[in-house]
JSON list of C-alpha atoms in Angstrom, two decimals:
[
{"chain": "A", "resi": 1, "resn": "MET", "atom": "CA", "xyz": [-1.37, 14.42, -0.67]},
{"chain": "A", "resi": 2, "resn": "ASN", "atom": "CA", "xyz": [-1.49, 13.13, 2.90]},
{"chain": "A", "resi": 3, "resn": "ASN", "atom": "CA", "xyz": [-4.80, 11.39, 2.39]},
{"chain": "A", "resi": 4, "resn": "ASP", "atom": "CA", "xyz": [-6.32, 9.63, 5.32]},
{"chain": "A", "resi": 5, "resn": "ILE", "atom": "CA", "xyz": [-4.99, 6.07, 5.65]},
{"chain": "A", "resi": 6, "resn": "ASP", "atom": "CA", "xyz": [-8.55, 4.74, 5.98]},
{"chain": "A", "resi": 7, "resn": "GLN", "atom": "CA", "xyz": [-9.44, 6.25, 2.60]},
{"chain": "A", "resi": 8, "resn": "MET", "atom": "CA", "xyz": [-6.53, 4.47, 0.98]},
{"chain": "A", "resi": 9, "resn": "VAL", "atom": "CA", "xyz": [-7.36, 1.17, 2.64]},
{"chain": "A", "resi": 10, "resn": "ASN", "atom": "CA", "xyz": [-10.95, 1.61, 1.36]},
{"chain": "A", "resi": 11, "resn": "TRP", "atom": "CA", "xyz": [-9.63, 2.27, -2.14]},
{"chain": "A", "resi": 12, "resn": "PHE", "atom": "CA", "xyz": [-7.88, -1.08, -2.07]},
{"chain": "A", "resi": 13, "resn": "ARG", "atom": "CA", "xyz": [-10.87, -2.78, -0.42]},
{"chain": "A", "resi": 14, "resn": "VAL", "atom": "CA", "xyz": [-13.13, -1.59, -3.26]},
{"chain": "A", "resi": 15, "resn": "LYS", "atom": "CA", "xyz": [-10.60, -2.74, -5.89]},
{"chain": "A", "resi": 16, "resn": "SER", "atom": "CA", "xyz": [-10.40, -6.13, -4.18]},
{"chain": "A", "resi": 17, "resn": "SER", "atom": "CA", "xyz": [-14.17, -6.43, -3.91]},
{"chain": "A", "resi": 18, "resn": "ARG", "atom": "CA", "xyz": [-14.54, -5.79, -7.65]},
{"chain": "A", "resi": 19, "resn": "GLN", "atom": "CA", "xyz": [-11.84, -8.33, -8.44]},
{"chain": "A", "resi": 20, "resn": "MET", "atom": "CA", "xyz": [-13.43, -10.91, -6.17]},
{"chain": "A", "resi": 21, "resn": "GLN", "atom": "CA", "xyz": [-16.70, -10.45, -8.11]},
{"chain": "A", "resi": 22, "resn": "ASP", "atom": "CA", "xyz": [-15.08, -10.41, -11.56]},
{"chain": "A", "resi": 23, "resn": "ILE", "atom": "CA", "xyz": [-12.54, -13.22, -11.35]},
{"chain": "A", "resi": 24, "resn": "ASP", "atom": "CA", "xyz": [-13.22, -14.91, -8.04]},
{"chain": "A", "resi": 25, "resn": "ALA", "atom": "CA", "xyz": [-9.96, -13.56, -6.56]},
{"chain": "A", "resi": 26, "resn": "ASP", "atom": "CA", "xyz": [-8.87, -13.92, -2.97]},
{"chain": "A", "resi": 27, "resn": "GLU", "atom": "CA", "xyz": [-10.01, -11.34, -0.44]},
{"chain": "A", "resi": 28, "resn": "LEU", "atom": "CA", "xyz": [-7.57, -8.53, 0.38]},
{"chain": "A", "resi": 29, "resn": "SER", "atom": "CA", "xyz": [-5.86, -9.13, 3.70]},
{"chain": "A", "resi": 30, "resn": "ARG", "atom": "CA", "xyz": [-4.58, -6.72, 6.33]},
{"chain": "A", "resi": 31, "resn": "SER", "atom": "CA", "xyz": [-1.00, -7.85, 5.64]},
{"chain": "A", "resi": 32, "resn": "LYS", "atom": "CA", "xyz": [-1.32, -7.38, 1.90]},
{"chain": "A", "resi": 33, "resn": "VAL", "atom": "CA", "xyz": [-2.86, -3.88, 2.06]},
{"chain": "A", "resi": 34, "resn": "THR", "atom": "CA", "xyz": [-0.10, -2.77, 4.44]},
{"chain": "A", "resi": 35, "resn": "GLN", "atom": "CA", "xyz": [2.61, -3.88, 1.99]},
{"chain": "A", "resi": 36, "resn": "LEU", "atom": "CA", "xyz": [0.76, -2.21, -0.87]},
{"chain": "A", "resi": 37, "resn": "LEU", "atom": "CA", "xyz": [0.62, 1.02, 1.10]},
{"chain": "A", "resi": 38, "resn": "TYR", "atom": "CA", "xyz": [4.39, 0.78, 1.64]},
{"chain": "A", "resi": 39, "resn": "TYR", "atom": "CA", "xyz": [4.80, 0.86, -2.16]},
{"chain": "A", "resi": 40, "resn": "VAL", "atom": "CA", "xyz": [2.25, 3.75, -2.48]},
{"chain": "A", "resi": 41, "resn": "GLN", "atom": "CA", "xyz": [4.27, 5.77, 0.06]},
{"chain": "A", "resi": 42, "resn": "GLY", "atom": "CA", "xyz": [7.64, 5.10, -1.58]},
{"chain": "A", "resi": 43, "resn": "ILE", "atom": "CA", "xyz": [6.44, 5.90, -5.07]},
{"chain": "A", "resi": 44, "resn": "CYS", "atom": "CA", "xyz": [4.60, 9.06, -3.98]},
{"chain": "A", "resi": 45, "resn": "VAL", "atom": "CA", "xyz": [7.71, 10.30, -2.20]},
{"chain": "A", "resi": 46, "resn": "VAL", "atom": "CA", "xyz": [9.80, 9.81, -5.30]},
{"chain": "A", "resi": 47, "resn": "VAL", "atom": "CA", "xyz": [7.33, 11.04, -7.90]},
{"chain": "A", "resi": 48, "resn": "TYR", "atom": "CA", "xyz": [5.79, 13.98, -6.05]},
{"chain": "A", "resi": 49, "resn": "GLY", "atom": "CA", "xyz": [8.26, 14.65, -3.23]},
{"chain": "A", "resi": 50, "resn": "ILE", "atom": "CA", "xyz": [5.57, 14.30, -0.53]},
{"chain": "A", "resi": 51, "resn": "ASN", "atom": "CA", "xyz": [4.17, 11.56, 1.65]},
{"chain": "A", "resi": 52, "resn": "ALA", "atom": "CA", "xyz": [0.94, 9.93, 0.54]},
{"chain": "A", "resi": 53, "resn": "PHE", "atom": "CA", "xyz": [-0.11, 9.60, 4.14]},
{"chain": "A", "resi": 54, "resn": "SER", "atom": "CA", "xyz": [1.28, 10.72, 7.55]},
{"chain": "A", "resi": 55, "resn": "ASP", "atom": "CA", "xyz": [1.17, 7.34, 9.33]},
{"chain": "A", "resi": 56, "resn": "ASP", "atom": "CA", "xyz": [4.49, 5.71, 10.05]},
{"chain": "A", "resi": 57, "resn": "LEU", "atom": "CA", "xyz": [5.62, 2.57, 8.27]},
{"chain": "A", "resi": 58, "resn": "VAL", "atom": "CA", "xyz": [7.01, 0.29, 10.92]},
{"chain": "A", "resi": 59, "resn": "ALA", "atom": "CA", "xyz": [9.43, -2.57, 10.26]},
{"chain": "A", "resi": 60, "resn": "GLY", "atom": "CA", "xyz": [7.53, -5.62, 11.49]},
{"chain": "A", "resi": 61, "resn": "GLU", "atom": "CA", "xyz": [8.90, -9.11, 11.96]},
{"chain": "A", "resi": 62, "resn": "HIS", "atom": "CA", "xyz": [7.86, -10.24, 8.45]},
{"chain": "A", "resi": 63, "resn": "GLY", "atom": "CA", "xyz": [7.15, -7.00, 6.62]},
{"chain": "A", "resi": 64, "resn": "VAL", "atom": "CA", "xyz": [5.87, -3.49, 6.98]},
{"chain": "A", "resi": 65, "resn": "MET", "atom": "CA", "xyz": [3.18, -2.66, 9.58]},
{"chain": "A", "resi": 66, "resn": "ILE", "atom": "CA", "xyz": [1.04, 0.46, 9.86]},
{"chain": "A", "resi": 67, "resn": "PRO", "atom": "CA", "xyz": [-0.23, 0.71, 13.46]},
{"chain": "A", "resi": 68, "resn": "ALA", "atom": "CA", "xyz": [-3.53, 2.40, 12.52]},
{"chain": "A", "resi": 69, "resn": "VAL", "atom": "CA", "xyz": [-4.33, -0.41, 10.02]},
{"chain": "A", "resi": 70, "resn": "GLU", "atom": "CA", "xyz": [-3.29, -3.10, 12.49]},
{"chain": "A", "resi": 71, "resn": "GLU", "atom": "CA", "xyz": [-5.51, -1.58, 15.14]},
{"chain": "A", "resi": 72, "resn": "ARG", "atom": "CA", "xyz": [-8.57, -1.03, 12.91]},
{"chain": "A", "resi": 73, "resn": "TYR", "atom": "CA", "xyz": [-8.47, -4.57, 11.50]},
{"chain": "A", "resi": 74, "resn": "ALA", "atom": "CA", "xyz": [-7.12, -6.40, 14.55]},
{"chain": "A", "resi": 75, "resn": "GLY", "atom": "CA", "xyz": [-8.09, -10.07, 14.51]},
{"chain": "A", "resi": 76, "resn": "GLN", "atom": "CA", "xyz": [-9.18, -9.98, 10.86]},
{"chain": "A", "resi": 77, "resn": "THR", "atom": "CA", "xyz": [-7.34, -11.60, 8.00]},
{"chain": "A", "resi": 78, "resn": "GLY", "atom": "CA", "xyz": [-9.66, -10.67, 5.14]},
{"chain": "A", "resi": 79, "resn": "ILE", "atom": "CA", "xyz": [-10.68, -7.02, 5.30]},
{"chain": "A", "resi": 80, "resn": "VAL", "atom": "CA", "xyz": [-12.97, -6.43, 2.36]},
{"chain": "A", "resi": 81, "resn": "GLY", "atom": "CA", "xyz": [-16.24, -7.41, 3.93]},
{"chain": "A", "resi": 82, "resn": "ARG", "atom": "CA", "xyz": [-19.28, -5.38, 2.81]},
{"chain": "A", "resi": 83, "resn": "ILE", "atom": "CA", "xyz": [-18.49, -2.22, 0.89]},
{"chain": "A", "resi": 84, "resn": "SER", "atom": "CA", "xyz": [-20.50, 0.69, 2.32]},
{"chain": "A", "resi": 85, "resn": "ALA", "atom": "CA", "xyz": [-21.48, 3.92, 0.57]},
{"chain": "A", "resi": 86, "resn": "GLU", "atom": "CA", "xyz": [-18.78, 5.65, 2.64]},
{"chain": "A", "resi": 87, "resn": "ASP", "atom": "CA", "xyz": [-16.15, 3.13, 1.46]},
{"chain": "A", "resi": 88, "resn": "GLN", "atom": "CA", "xyz": [-17.21, 3.74, -2.15]},
{"chain": "A", "resi": 89, "resn": "ALA", "atom": "CA", "xyz": [-17.14, 7.52, -1.55]},
{"chain": "A", "resi": 90, "resn": "ASP", "atom": "CA", "xyz": [-13.52, 7.18, -0.34]},
{"chain": "A", "resi": 91, "resn": "TYR", "atom": "CA", "xyz": [-12.68, 5.22, -3.48]},
{"chain": "A", "resi": 92, "resn": "ASP", "atom": "CA", "xyz": [-14.38, 7.80, -5.73]},
{"chain": "A", "resi": 93, "resn": "TYR", "atom": "CA", "xyz": [-12.64, 10.70, -3.94]},
{"chain": "A", "resi": 94, "resn": "LEU", "atom": "CA", "xyz": [-9.21, 9.24, -4.38]},
{"chain": "A", "resi": 95, "resn": "ALA", "atom": "CA", "xyz": [-10.01, 8.25, -8.00]},
{"chain": "A", "resi": 96, "resn": "SER", "atom": "CA", "xyz": [-10.84, 11.91, -8.65]},
{"chain": "A", "resi": 97, "resn": "ILE", "atom": "CA", "xyz": [-7.27, 13.00, -7.86]},
{"chain": "A", "resi": 98, "resn": "GLN", "atom": "CA", "xyz": [-5.58, 12.10, -11.14]},
{"chain": "A", "resi": 99, "resn": "GLN", "atom": "CA", "xyz": [-2.01, 11.96, -9.87]},
{"chain": "A", "resi": 100, "resn": "PHE", "atom": "CA", "xyz": [-2.90, 9.94, -6.81]},
{"chain": "A", "resi": 101, "resn": "GLN", "atom": "CA", "xyz": [-5.13, 7.60, -8.77]},
{"chain": "A", "resi": 102, "resn": "ALA", "atom": "CA", "xyz": [-2.23, 6.94, -11.10]},
{"chain": "A", "resi": 103, "resn": "ILE", "atom": "CA", "xyz": [-0.03, 5.80, -8.19]},
{"chain": "A", "resi": 104, "resn": "LEU", "atom": "CA", "xyz": [-2.74, 3.65, -6.61]},
{"chain": "A", "resi": 105, "resn": "GLU", "atom": "CA", "xyz": [-3.48, 1.96, -9.95]},
{"chain": "A", "resi": 106, "resn": "CYS", "atom": "CA", "xyz": [0.25, 1.48, -10.65]},
{"chain": "A", "resi": 107, "resn": "VAL", "atom": "CA", "xyz": [0.71, -0.23, -7.29]},
{"chain": "A", "resi": 108, "resn": "TRP", "atom": "CA", "xyz": [-2.44, -2.36, -7.76]},
{"chain": "A", "resi": 109, "resn": "GLN", "atom": "CA", "xyz": [-1.41, -3.39, -11.29]},
{"chain": "A", "resi": 110, "resn": "THR", "atom": "CA", "xyz": [2.20, -4.05, -10.35]},
{"chain": "A", "resi": 111, "resn": "PHE", "atom": "CA", "xyz": [1.88, -5.69, -6.94]},
{"chain": "A", "resi": 112, "resn": "GLY", "atom": "CA", "xyz": [-1.85, -6.55, -6.51]},
{"chain": "A", "resi": 113, "resn": "ASN", "atom": "CA", "xyz": [-1.54, -9.96, -8.07]},
{"chain": "A", "resi": 114, "resn": "LEU", "atom": "CA", "xyz": [1.03, -11.05, -5.44]},
{"chain": "A", "resi": 115, "resn": "SER", "atom": "CA", "xyz": [-0.09, -12.77, -2.28]},
{"chain": "A", "resi": 116, "resn": "ALA", "atom": "CA", "xyz": [0.52, -11.20, 1.14]},
{"chain": "A", "resi": 117, "resn": "VAL", "atom": "CA", "xyz": [3.37, -13.67, 1.73]},
{"chain": "A", "resi": 118, "resn": "GLU", "atom": "CA", "xyz": [4.99, -12.88, -1.62]},
{"chain": "A", "resi": 119, "resn": "LEU", "atom": "CA", "xyz": [4.68, -9.15, -0.89]},
{"chain": "A", "resi": 120, "resn": "MET", "atom": "CA", "xyz": [6.22, -9.56, 2.53]},
{"chain": "A", "resi": 121, "resn": "GLU", "atom": "CA", "xyz": [9.07, -11.57, 1.08]},
{"chain": "A", "resi": 122, "resn": "GLN", "atom": "CA", "xyz": [9.67, -8.86, -1.50]},
{"chain": "A", "resi": 123, "resn": "VAL", "atom": "CA", "xyz": [9.59, -6.13, 1.17]},
{"chain": "A", "resi": 124, "resn": "GLN", "atom": "CA", "xyz": [12.13, -8.13, 3.24]},
{"chain": "A", "resi": 125, "resn": "CYS", "atom": "CA", "xyz": [14.48, -7.89, 0.27]},
{"chain": "A", "resi": 126, "resn": "ASP", "atom": "CA", "xyz": [14.01, -4.07, 0.13]},
{"chain": "A", "resi": 127, "resn": "GLN", "atom": "CA", "xyz": [16.78, -2.02, 1.72]},
{"chain": "A", "resi": 128, "resn": "PRO", "atom": "CA", "xyz": [14.48, 0.28, 3.77]},
{"chain": "A", "resi": 129, "resn": "TRP", "atom": "CA", "xyz": [12.93, -2.64, 5.67]},
{"chain": "A", "resi": 130, "resn": "ALA", "atom": "CA", "xyz": [16.20, -4.61, 5.93]},
{"chain": "A", "resi": 131, "resn": "GLU", "atom": "CA", "xyz": [18.09, -1.62, 7.41]},
{"chain": "A", "resi": 132, "resn": "THR", "atom": "CA", "xyz": [15.40, -0.78, 10.02]},
{"chain": "A", "resi": 133, "resn": "LEU", "atom": "CA", "xyz": [15.33, -2.45, 13.37]},
{"chain": "A", "resi": 134, "resn": "PRO", "atom": "CA", "xyz": [12.11, -4.36, 14.10]},
{"chain": "A", "resi": 135, "resn": "GLY", "atom": "CA", "xyz": [9.53, -2.07, 15.74]},
{"chain": "A", "resi": 136, "resn": "ARG", "atom": "CA", "xyz": [11.10, 1.09, 14.43]},
{"chain": "A", "resi": 137, "resn": "SER", "atom": "CA", "xyz": [9.73, 3.48, 11.83]},
{"chain": "A", "resi": 138, "resn": "ILE", "atom": "CA", "xyz": [11.25, 3.22, 8.40]},
{"chain": "A", "resi": 139, "resn": "GLU", "atom": "CA", "xyz": [12.93, 6.52, 7.54]},
{"chain": "A", "resi": 140, "resn": "MET", "atom": "CA", "xyz": [11.60, 8.36, 4.51]},
{"chain": "A", "resi": 141, "resn": "ASN", "atom": "CA", "xyz": [15.11, 9.25, 3.27]},
{"chain": "A", "resi": 142, "resn": "LEU", "atom": "CA", "xyz": [15.84, 5.50, 3.01]},
{"chain": "A", "resi": 143, "resn": "MET", "atom": "CA", "xyz": [12.55, 5.03, 1.20]},
{"chain": "A", "resi": 144, "resn": "GLU", "atom": "CA", "xyz": [13.22, 7.85, -1.26]},
{"chain": "A", "resi": 145, "resn": "ASP", "atom": "CA", "xyz": [16.73, 6.72, -2.13]},
{"chain": "A", "resi": 146, "resn": "TYR", "atom": "CA", "xyz": [15.79, 3.07, -2.54]},
{"chain": "A", "resi": 147, "resn": "PHE", "atom": "CA", "xyz": [12.56, 3.68, -4.45]},
{"chain": "A", "resi": 148, "resn": "LYS", "atom": "CA", "xyz": [14.26, 6.12, -6.81]},
{"chain": "A", "resi": 149, "resn": "ASP", "atom": "CA", "xyz": [17.11, 3.68, -7.57]},
{"chain": "A", "resi": 150, "resn": "LYS", "atom": "CA", "xyz": [15.34, 0.30, -7.46]},
{"chain": "A", "resi": 151, "resn": "VAL", "atom": "CA", "xyz": [11.54, 0.27, -7.40]},
{"chain": "A", "resi": 152, "resn": "ILE", "atom": "CA", "xyz": [10.73, 2.92, -9.99]},
{"chain": "A", "resi": 153, "resn": "ALA", "atom": "CA", "xyz": [13.14, 1.28, -12.42]},
{"chain": "A", "resi": 154, "resn": "ARG", "atom": "CA", "xyz": [11.60, -2.12, -11.73]},
{"chain": "A", "resi": 155, "resn": "ILE", "atom": "CA", "xyz": [8.08, -0.77, -12.41]},
{"chain": "A", "resi": 156, "resn": "LYS", "atom": "CA", "xyz": [9.17, 0.86, -15.62]},
{"chain": "A", "resi": 157, "resn": "THR", "atom": "CA", "xyz": [10.46, -2.47, -16.98]},
{"chain": "A", "resi": 158, "resn": "ASP", "atom": "CA", "xyz": [7.33, -4.44, -16.03]}
]
């Protein structure tokens, strides 16, 4: 799949924008989208055997960080802003890939209602983050084993 990380962030931005309009939800934050992308990556590796994106997941002090996302949205908490035609096109493109759309929707439905803090606390309990030194990339073999045994089973029971 290896879709561009910006496209995936835009997919979540569009979902958040719609939710903000429909139910007056809080704006998607940089921290929250990064944790959501951690779950997208882990599920994609287990379900399809490939990475959803090529960017590294880095063990940060309080959760997962993705350097490209941190750089692009530096200094911003809320990242939805105005949705451009290009942002919508990214959403539409990813929505057109049935298998990938299923993973994105699953992550949004399962974890999207959690706050950034709740997601970071959850990630801190996950073995891949806990076993990775701060500032280091989380190894995909740790992700695959953990997600296969723990996360996929948790999603199936929700």
